[in-house]
Tab-separated table of C-alpha atoms in Angstrom:
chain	number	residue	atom	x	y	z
A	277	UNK	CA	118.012	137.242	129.588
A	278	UNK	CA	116.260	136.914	126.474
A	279	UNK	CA	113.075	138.100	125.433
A	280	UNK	CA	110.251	135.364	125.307
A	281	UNK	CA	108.992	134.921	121.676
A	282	UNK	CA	105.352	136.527	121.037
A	283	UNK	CA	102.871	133.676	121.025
A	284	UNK	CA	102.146	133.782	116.741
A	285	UNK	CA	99.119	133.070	115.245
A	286	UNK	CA	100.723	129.398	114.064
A	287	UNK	CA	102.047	128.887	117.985
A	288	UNK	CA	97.790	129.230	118.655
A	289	UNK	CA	97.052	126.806	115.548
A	290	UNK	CA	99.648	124.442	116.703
A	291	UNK	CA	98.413	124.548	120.280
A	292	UNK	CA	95.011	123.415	118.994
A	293	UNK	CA	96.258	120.407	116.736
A	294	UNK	CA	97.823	119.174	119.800
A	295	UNK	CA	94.989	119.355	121.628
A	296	UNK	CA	92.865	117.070	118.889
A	297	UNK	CA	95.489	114.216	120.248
A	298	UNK	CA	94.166	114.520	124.045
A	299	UNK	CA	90.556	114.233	122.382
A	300	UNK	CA	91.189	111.285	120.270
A	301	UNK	CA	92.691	109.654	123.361
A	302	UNK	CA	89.634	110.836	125.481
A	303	UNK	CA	87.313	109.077	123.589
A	304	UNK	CA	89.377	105.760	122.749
A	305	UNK	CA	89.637	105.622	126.503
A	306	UNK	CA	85.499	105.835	126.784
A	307	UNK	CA	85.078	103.469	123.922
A	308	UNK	CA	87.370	101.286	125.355
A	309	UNK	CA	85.592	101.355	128.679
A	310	UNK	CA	82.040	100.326	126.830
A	311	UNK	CA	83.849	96.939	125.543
A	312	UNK	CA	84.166	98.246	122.391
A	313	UNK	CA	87.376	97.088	122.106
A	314	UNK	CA	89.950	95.687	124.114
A	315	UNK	CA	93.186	98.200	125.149
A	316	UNK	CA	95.302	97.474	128.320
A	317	UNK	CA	97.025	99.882	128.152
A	318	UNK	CA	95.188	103.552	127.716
A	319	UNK	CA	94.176	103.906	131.260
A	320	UNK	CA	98.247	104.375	131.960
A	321	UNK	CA	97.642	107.853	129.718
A	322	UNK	CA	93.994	108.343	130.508
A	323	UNK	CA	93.108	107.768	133.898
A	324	UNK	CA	89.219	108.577	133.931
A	325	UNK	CA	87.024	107.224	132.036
A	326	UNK	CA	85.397	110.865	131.157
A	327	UNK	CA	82.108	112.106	130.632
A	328	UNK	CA	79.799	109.640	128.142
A	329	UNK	CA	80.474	110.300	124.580
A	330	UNK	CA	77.508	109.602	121.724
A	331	UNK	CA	77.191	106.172	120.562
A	332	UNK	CA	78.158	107.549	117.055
A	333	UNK	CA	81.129	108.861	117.909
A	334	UNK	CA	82.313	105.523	119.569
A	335	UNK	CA	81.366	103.513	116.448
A	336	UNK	CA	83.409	105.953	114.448
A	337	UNK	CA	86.163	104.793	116.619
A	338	UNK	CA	85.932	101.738	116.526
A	339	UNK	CA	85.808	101.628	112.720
A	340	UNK	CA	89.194	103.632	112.439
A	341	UNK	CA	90.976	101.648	115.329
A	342	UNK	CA	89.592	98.318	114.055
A	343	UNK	CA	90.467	99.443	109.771
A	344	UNK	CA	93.537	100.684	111.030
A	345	UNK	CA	95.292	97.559	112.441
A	346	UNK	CA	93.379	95.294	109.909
A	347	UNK	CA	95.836	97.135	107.368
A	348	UNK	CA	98.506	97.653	109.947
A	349	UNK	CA	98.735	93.963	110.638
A	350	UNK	CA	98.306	92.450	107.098
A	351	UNK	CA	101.877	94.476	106.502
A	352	UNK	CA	103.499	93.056	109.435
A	353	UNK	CA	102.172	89.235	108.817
A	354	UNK	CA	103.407	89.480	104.690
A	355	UNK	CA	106.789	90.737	106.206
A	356	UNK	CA	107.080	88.269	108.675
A	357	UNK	CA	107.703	90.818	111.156
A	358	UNK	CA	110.877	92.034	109.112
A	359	UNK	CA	110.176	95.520	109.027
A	360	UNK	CA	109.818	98.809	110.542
A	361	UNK	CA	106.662	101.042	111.123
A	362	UNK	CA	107.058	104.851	111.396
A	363	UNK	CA	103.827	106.260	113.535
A	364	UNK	CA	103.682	110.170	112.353
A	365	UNK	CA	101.638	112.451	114.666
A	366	UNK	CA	101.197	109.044	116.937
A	367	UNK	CA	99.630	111.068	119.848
A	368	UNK	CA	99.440	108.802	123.036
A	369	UNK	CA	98.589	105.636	120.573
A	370	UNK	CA	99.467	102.047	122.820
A	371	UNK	CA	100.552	100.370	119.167
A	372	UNK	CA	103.674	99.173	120.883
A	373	UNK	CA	102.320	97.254	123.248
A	374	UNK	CA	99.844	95.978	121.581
A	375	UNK	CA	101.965	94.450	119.323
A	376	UNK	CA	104.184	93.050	121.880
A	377	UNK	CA	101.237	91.472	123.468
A	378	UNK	CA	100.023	89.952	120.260
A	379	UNK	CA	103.535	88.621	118.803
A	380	UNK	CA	103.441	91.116	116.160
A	381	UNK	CA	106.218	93.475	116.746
A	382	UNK	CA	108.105	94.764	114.317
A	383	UNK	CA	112.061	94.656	114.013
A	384	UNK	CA	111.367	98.773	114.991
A	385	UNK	CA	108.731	101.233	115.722
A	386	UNK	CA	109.193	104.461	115.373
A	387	UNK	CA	106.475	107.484	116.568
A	388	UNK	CA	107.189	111.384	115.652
A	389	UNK	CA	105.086	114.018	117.154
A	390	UNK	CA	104.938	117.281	118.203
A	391	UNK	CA	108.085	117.478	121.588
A	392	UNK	CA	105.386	118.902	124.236
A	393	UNK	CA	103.139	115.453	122.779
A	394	UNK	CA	106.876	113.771	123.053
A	395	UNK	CA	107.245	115.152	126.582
A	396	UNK	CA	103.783	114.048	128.024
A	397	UNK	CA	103.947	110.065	126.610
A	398	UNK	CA	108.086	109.761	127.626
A	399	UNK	CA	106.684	111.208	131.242
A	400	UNK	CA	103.920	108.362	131.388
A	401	UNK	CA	106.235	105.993	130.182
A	402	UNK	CA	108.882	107.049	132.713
A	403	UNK	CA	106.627	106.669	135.721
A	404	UNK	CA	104.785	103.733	134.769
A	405	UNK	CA	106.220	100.576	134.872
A	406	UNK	CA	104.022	98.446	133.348
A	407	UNK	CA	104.432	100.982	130.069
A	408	UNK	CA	108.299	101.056	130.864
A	409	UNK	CA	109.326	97.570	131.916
A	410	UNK	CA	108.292	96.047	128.108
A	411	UNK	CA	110.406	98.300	126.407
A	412	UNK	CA	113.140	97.640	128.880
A	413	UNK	CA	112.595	93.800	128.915
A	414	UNK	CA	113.173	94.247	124.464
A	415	UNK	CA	116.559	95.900	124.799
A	416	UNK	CA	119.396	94.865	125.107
A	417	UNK	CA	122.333	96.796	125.951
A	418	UNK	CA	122.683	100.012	128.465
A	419	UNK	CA	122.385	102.378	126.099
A	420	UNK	CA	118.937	102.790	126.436
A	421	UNK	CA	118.399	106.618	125.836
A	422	UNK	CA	115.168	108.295	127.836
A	423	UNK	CA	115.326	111.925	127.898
A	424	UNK	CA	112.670	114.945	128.010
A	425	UNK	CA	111.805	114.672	124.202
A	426	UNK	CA	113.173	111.442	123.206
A	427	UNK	CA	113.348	107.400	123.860
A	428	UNK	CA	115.365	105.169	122.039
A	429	UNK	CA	115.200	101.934	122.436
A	430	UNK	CA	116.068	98.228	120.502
A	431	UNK	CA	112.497	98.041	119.320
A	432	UNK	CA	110.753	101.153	120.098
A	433	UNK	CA	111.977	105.263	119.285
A	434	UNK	CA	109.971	108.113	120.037
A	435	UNK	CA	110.904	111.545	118.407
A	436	UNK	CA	109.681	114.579	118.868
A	437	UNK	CA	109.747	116.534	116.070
A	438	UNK	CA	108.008	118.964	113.346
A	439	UNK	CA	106.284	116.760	110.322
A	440	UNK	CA	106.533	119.908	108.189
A	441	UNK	CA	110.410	120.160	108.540
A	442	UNK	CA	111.502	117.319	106.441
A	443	UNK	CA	115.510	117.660	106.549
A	444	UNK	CA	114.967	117.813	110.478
A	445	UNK	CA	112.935	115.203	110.677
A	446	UNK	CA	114.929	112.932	108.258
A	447	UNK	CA	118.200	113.657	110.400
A	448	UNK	CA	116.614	112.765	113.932
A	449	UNK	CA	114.916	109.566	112.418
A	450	UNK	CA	118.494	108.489	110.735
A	451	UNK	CA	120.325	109.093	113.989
A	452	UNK	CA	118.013	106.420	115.883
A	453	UNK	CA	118.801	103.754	113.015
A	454	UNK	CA	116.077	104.066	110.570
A	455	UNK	CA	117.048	101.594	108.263
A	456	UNK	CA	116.141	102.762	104.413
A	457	UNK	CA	116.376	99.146	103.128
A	458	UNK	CA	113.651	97.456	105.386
A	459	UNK	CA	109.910	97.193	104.544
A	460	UNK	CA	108.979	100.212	105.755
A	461	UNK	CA	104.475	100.997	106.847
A	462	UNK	CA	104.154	104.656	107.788
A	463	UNK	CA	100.755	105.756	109.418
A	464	UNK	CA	98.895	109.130	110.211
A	465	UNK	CA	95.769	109.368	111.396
A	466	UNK	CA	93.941	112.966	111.293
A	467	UNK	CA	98.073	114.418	110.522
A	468	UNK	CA	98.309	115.134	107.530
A	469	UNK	CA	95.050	117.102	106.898
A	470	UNK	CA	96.662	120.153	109.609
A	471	UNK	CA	99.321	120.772	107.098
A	472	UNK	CA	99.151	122.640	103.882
A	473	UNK	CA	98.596	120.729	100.690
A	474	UNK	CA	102.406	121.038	99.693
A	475	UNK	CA	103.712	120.228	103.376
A	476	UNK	CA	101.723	116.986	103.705
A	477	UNK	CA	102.642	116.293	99.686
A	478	UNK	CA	106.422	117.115	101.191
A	479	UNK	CA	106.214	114.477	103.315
A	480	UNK	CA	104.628	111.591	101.624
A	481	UNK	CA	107.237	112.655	98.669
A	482	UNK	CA	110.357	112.038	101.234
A	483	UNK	CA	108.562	108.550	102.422
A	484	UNK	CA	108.192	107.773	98.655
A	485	UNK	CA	111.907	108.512	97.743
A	486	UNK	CA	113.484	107.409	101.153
A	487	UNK	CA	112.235	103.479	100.791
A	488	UNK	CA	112.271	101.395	98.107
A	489	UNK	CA	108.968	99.126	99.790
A	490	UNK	CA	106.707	100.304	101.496
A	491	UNK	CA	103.027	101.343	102.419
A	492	UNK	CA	101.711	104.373	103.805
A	493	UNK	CA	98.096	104.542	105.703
A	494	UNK	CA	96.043	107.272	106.003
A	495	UNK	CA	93.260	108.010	107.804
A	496	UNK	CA	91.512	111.807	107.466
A	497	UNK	CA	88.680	113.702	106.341
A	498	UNK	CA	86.697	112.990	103.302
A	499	UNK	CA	83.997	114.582	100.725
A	500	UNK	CA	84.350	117.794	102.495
A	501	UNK	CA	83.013	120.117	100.340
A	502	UNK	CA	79.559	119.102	101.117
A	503	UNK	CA	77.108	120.816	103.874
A	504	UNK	CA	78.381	118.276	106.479
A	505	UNK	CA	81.638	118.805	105.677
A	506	UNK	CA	81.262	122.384	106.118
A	507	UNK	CA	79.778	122.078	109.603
A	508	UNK	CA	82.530	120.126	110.455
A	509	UNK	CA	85.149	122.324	109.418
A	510	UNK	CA	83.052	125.217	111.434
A	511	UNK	CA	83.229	123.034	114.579
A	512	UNK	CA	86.933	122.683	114.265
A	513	UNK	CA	87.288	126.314	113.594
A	514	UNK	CA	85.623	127.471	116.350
A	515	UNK	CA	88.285	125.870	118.475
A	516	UNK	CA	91.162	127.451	116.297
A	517	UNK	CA	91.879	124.042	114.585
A	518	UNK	CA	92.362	125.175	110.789
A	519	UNK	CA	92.372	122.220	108.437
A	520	UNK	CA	95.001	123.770	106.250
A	521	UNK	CA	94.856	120.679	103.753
A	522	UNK	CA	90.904	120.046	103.676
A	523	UNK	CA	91.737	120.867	99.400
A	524	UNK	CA	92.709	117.447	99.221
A	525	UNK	CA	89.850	116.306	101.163
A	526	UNK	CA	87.094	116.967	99.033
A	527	UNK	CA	87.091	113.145	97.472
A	528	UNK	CA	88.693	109.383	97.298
A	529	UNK	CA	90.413	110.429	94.432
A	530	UNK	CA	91.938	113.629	95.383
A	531	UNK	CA	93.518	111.575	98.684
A	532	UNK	CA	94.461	108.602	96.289
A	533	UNK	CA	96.198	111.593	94.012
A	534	UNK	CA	98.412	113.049	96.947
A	535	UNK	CA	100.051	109.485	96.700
A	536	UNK	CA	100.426	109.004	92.933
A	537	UNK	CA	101.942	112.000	92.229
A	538	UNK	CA	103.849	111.774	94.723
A	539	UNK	CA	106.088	108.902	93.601
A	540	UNK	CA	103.957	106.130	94.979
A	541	UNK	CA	102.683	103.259	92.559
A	542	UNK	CA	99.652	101.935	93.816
A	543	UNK	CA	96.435	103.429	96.004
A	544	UNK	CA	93.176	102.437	96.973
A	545	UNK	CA	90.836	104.613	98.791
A	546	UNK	CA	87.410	103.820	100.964
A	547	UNK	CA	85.253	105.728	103.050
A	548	UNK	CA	84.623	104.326	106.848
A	549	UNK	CA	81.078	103.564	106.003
A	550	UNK	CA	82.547	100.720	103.303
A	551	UNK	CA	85.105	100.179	105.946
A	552	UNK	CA	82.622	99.899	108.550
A	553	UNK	CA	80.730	97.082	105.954
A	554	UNK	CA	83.849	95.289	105.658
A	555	UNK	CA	84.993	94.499	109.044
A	556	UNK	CA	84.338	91.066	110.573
A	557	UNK	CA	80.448	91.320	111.256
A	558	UNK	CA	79.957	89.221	114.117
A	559	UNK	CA	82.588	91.608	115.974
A	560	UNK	CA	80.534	94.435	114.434
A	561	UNK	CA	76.665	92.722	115.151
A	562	UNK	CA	78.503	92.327	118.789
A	563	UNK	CA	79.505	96.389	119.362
A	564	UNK	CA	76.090	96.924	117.859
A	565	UNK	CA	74.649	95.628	120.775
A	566	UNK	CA	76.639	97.559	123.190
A	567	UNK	CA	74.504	100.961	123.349
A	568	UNK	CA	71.671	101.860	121.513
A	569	UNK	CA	71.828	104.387	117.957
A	570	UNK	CA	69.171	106.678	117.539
A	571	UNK	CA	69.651	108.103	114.116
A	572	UNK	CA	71.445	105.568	111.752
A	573	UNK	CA	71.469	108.274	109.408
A	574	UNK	CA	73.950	110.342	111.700
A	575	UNK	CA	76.517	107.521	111.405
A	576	UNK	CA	76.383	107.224	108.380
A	577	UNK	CA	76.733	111.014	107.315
A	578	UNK	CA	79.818	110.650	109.777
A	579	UNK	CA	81.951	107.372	108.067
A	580	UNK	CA	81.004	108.798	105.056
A	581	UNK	CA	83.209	111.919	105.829
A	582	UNK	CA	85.989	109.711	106.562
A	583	UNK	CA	88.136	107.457	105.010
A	584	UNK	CA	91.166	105.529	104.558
A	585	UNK	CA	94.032	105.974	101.762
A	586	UNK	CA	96.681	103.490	101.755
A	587	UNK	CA	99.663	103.614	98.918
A	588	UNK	CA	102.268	101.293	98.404
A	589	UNK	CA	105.506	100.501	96.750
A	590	UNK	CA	107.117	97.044	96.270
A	591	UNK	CA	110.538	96.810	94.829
A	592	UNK	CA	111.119	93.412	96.724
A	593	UNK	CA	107.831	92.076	95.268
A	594	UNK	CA	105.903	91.129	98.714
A	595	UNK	CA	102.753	91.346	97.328
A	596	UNK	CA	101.445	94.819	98.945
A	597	UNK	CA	99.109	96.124	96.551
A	598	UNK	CA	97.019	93.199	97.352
A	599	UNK	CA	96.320	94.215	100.790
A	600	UNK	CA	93.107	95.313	101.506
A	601	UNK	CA	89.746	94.911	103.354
């Protein structure tokens, strides 16, 4: 029999970046629960609602779910719905269903992450049909494939697999149909920032050279080299969560740079506090309502830590650098 691996330093930092996707989840779930927004689906991957979580936090949610699929959607509407969306670190995220419930799926979606995050969502899916029948219900042959670390359907692939191994990653997506020549939107949220500056540039390099249109969203850290920024990157530390990228952290610029040097032709850049001013304000006077803020100031230190990049390229002319808040 062969001798077990020794647990490695990177094995620990890996453990802990999964992790941040049960936490993310955690606290969508709570948010969700407040009527902060509406999601049908969590409770099938969260079941309890979870101990209360600051009313800070769940703003900061809500602005990065809500800037998110503002983007997200704009992409699918301009391509009619003739496209693809690759989800990279997607976590537990319900995007497929949501966008089967609003009309707004696209011709594919594809999710990587990490196969023990793979393993845990194809479980849920497995043994809950309201998560499995939809996918079922959108394909169309018998070929559906469902195993341990992978689901392939018409509409809908999940991969597990390593962001930082490109090749790998390249192969797997090819082999469930990837299609190079259709609008393509690629997301991460909170991904790319656990990678080394060169590893995340890697990747956003292969999505530049791999299709021809396209957009890429990114939602992460921002103006970290301030005190607040450094307390943060303590917090994470003390739970053996290294942001290996945090360099290209440290401004809007320096995240709109990772894109334009990277073979990309167009980026804009805003912190969540602009965000935050730019969603629809009744929806936001309306959340505002929901539980009482103590210290404004906090929230705003917070959104102004994080932001959203998006890049875009547009060989078939749809219009994407014009999307926007």
């Amino acid at each position: 029999m062969a001798a077990r691996q020794p647990f490695t330093d990177s094995d620990a930092a890996d453990e802990a970046v999964r992790t941040t996707c049960d936490d993310a989840t955690t606290c969508k779930r709570f948010a969700t629960s407040q009527g902060y927004w509406k999601d049908l689906h969590i409770h099938y991957f969260v079941r309890n609602v979870g101990e209360r979580k600051a009313p800070e936090i769940n703003r900061g949610y809500y602005a990065r779910v809500k800037g998110v699929n503002l983007l997200l959607d704009e992409f699918i509407k301009k391509t009619e719905c003739k496209c693809q969306i690759i989800n990279l670190g997607a976590g537990l995220d319900t995007m497929f269903w949501r966008l089967k419930d609003e009309n707004l799926l696209p011709q594919k979606l594809f999710e990587v992450d990490f196969p023990a995050v793979v393993a845990k969502k194809i479980h849920n899916i497995k043994t809950k049909p309201p998560l499995s029948k939809p996918i079922i219900d959108m394909h169309s042959t018998d070929s559906l494939l469902l195993d341990a670390h992978n689901l392939d359907s018409d509409r809908y692939c999940i991969v597990g697999a390593d962001l930082r191994d490109i090749s790998s990653l390249d192969e797997k997506l090819k082999k469930f149909h990837l299609n190079p020549e259709l609008p393509t939107l690629l997301l991460s949220e909170c991904v790319l920032v656990y990678m080394t500056p060169s590893q995340s540039s890697n990747l956003v390099h292969w999505a530049a050279e791999t299709f021809h249109t396209a957009m890429f969203i990114n939602y992460e850290q921002v103006n970290m080299s301030d005190r607040f920024g450094q307390v943060m990157i303590e917090n994470l530390q003390r739970r053996q969560c290294t942001l290996a990228g945090v360099e290209i952290c440290q401004s809007l610029d320096s995240q709109k740079d990772r894109f334009l040097t990277t073979g990309w032709d167009h980026a804009d850049a805003l912190d969540m506090m602009t965000v935050y001013s730019m969603l629809p304000q009744q929806d936001v006077a309306r959340i505002e309502l929901l539980e009482f803020l103590d210290e404004r100031e906090l929230l705003q230190q917070l959104l102004q830590h994080y932001c959203i990049c998006w890049a875009s390229k547009d060989k078939l002319s749809l219009g994407l650098s014009q999307l926007g808040f």
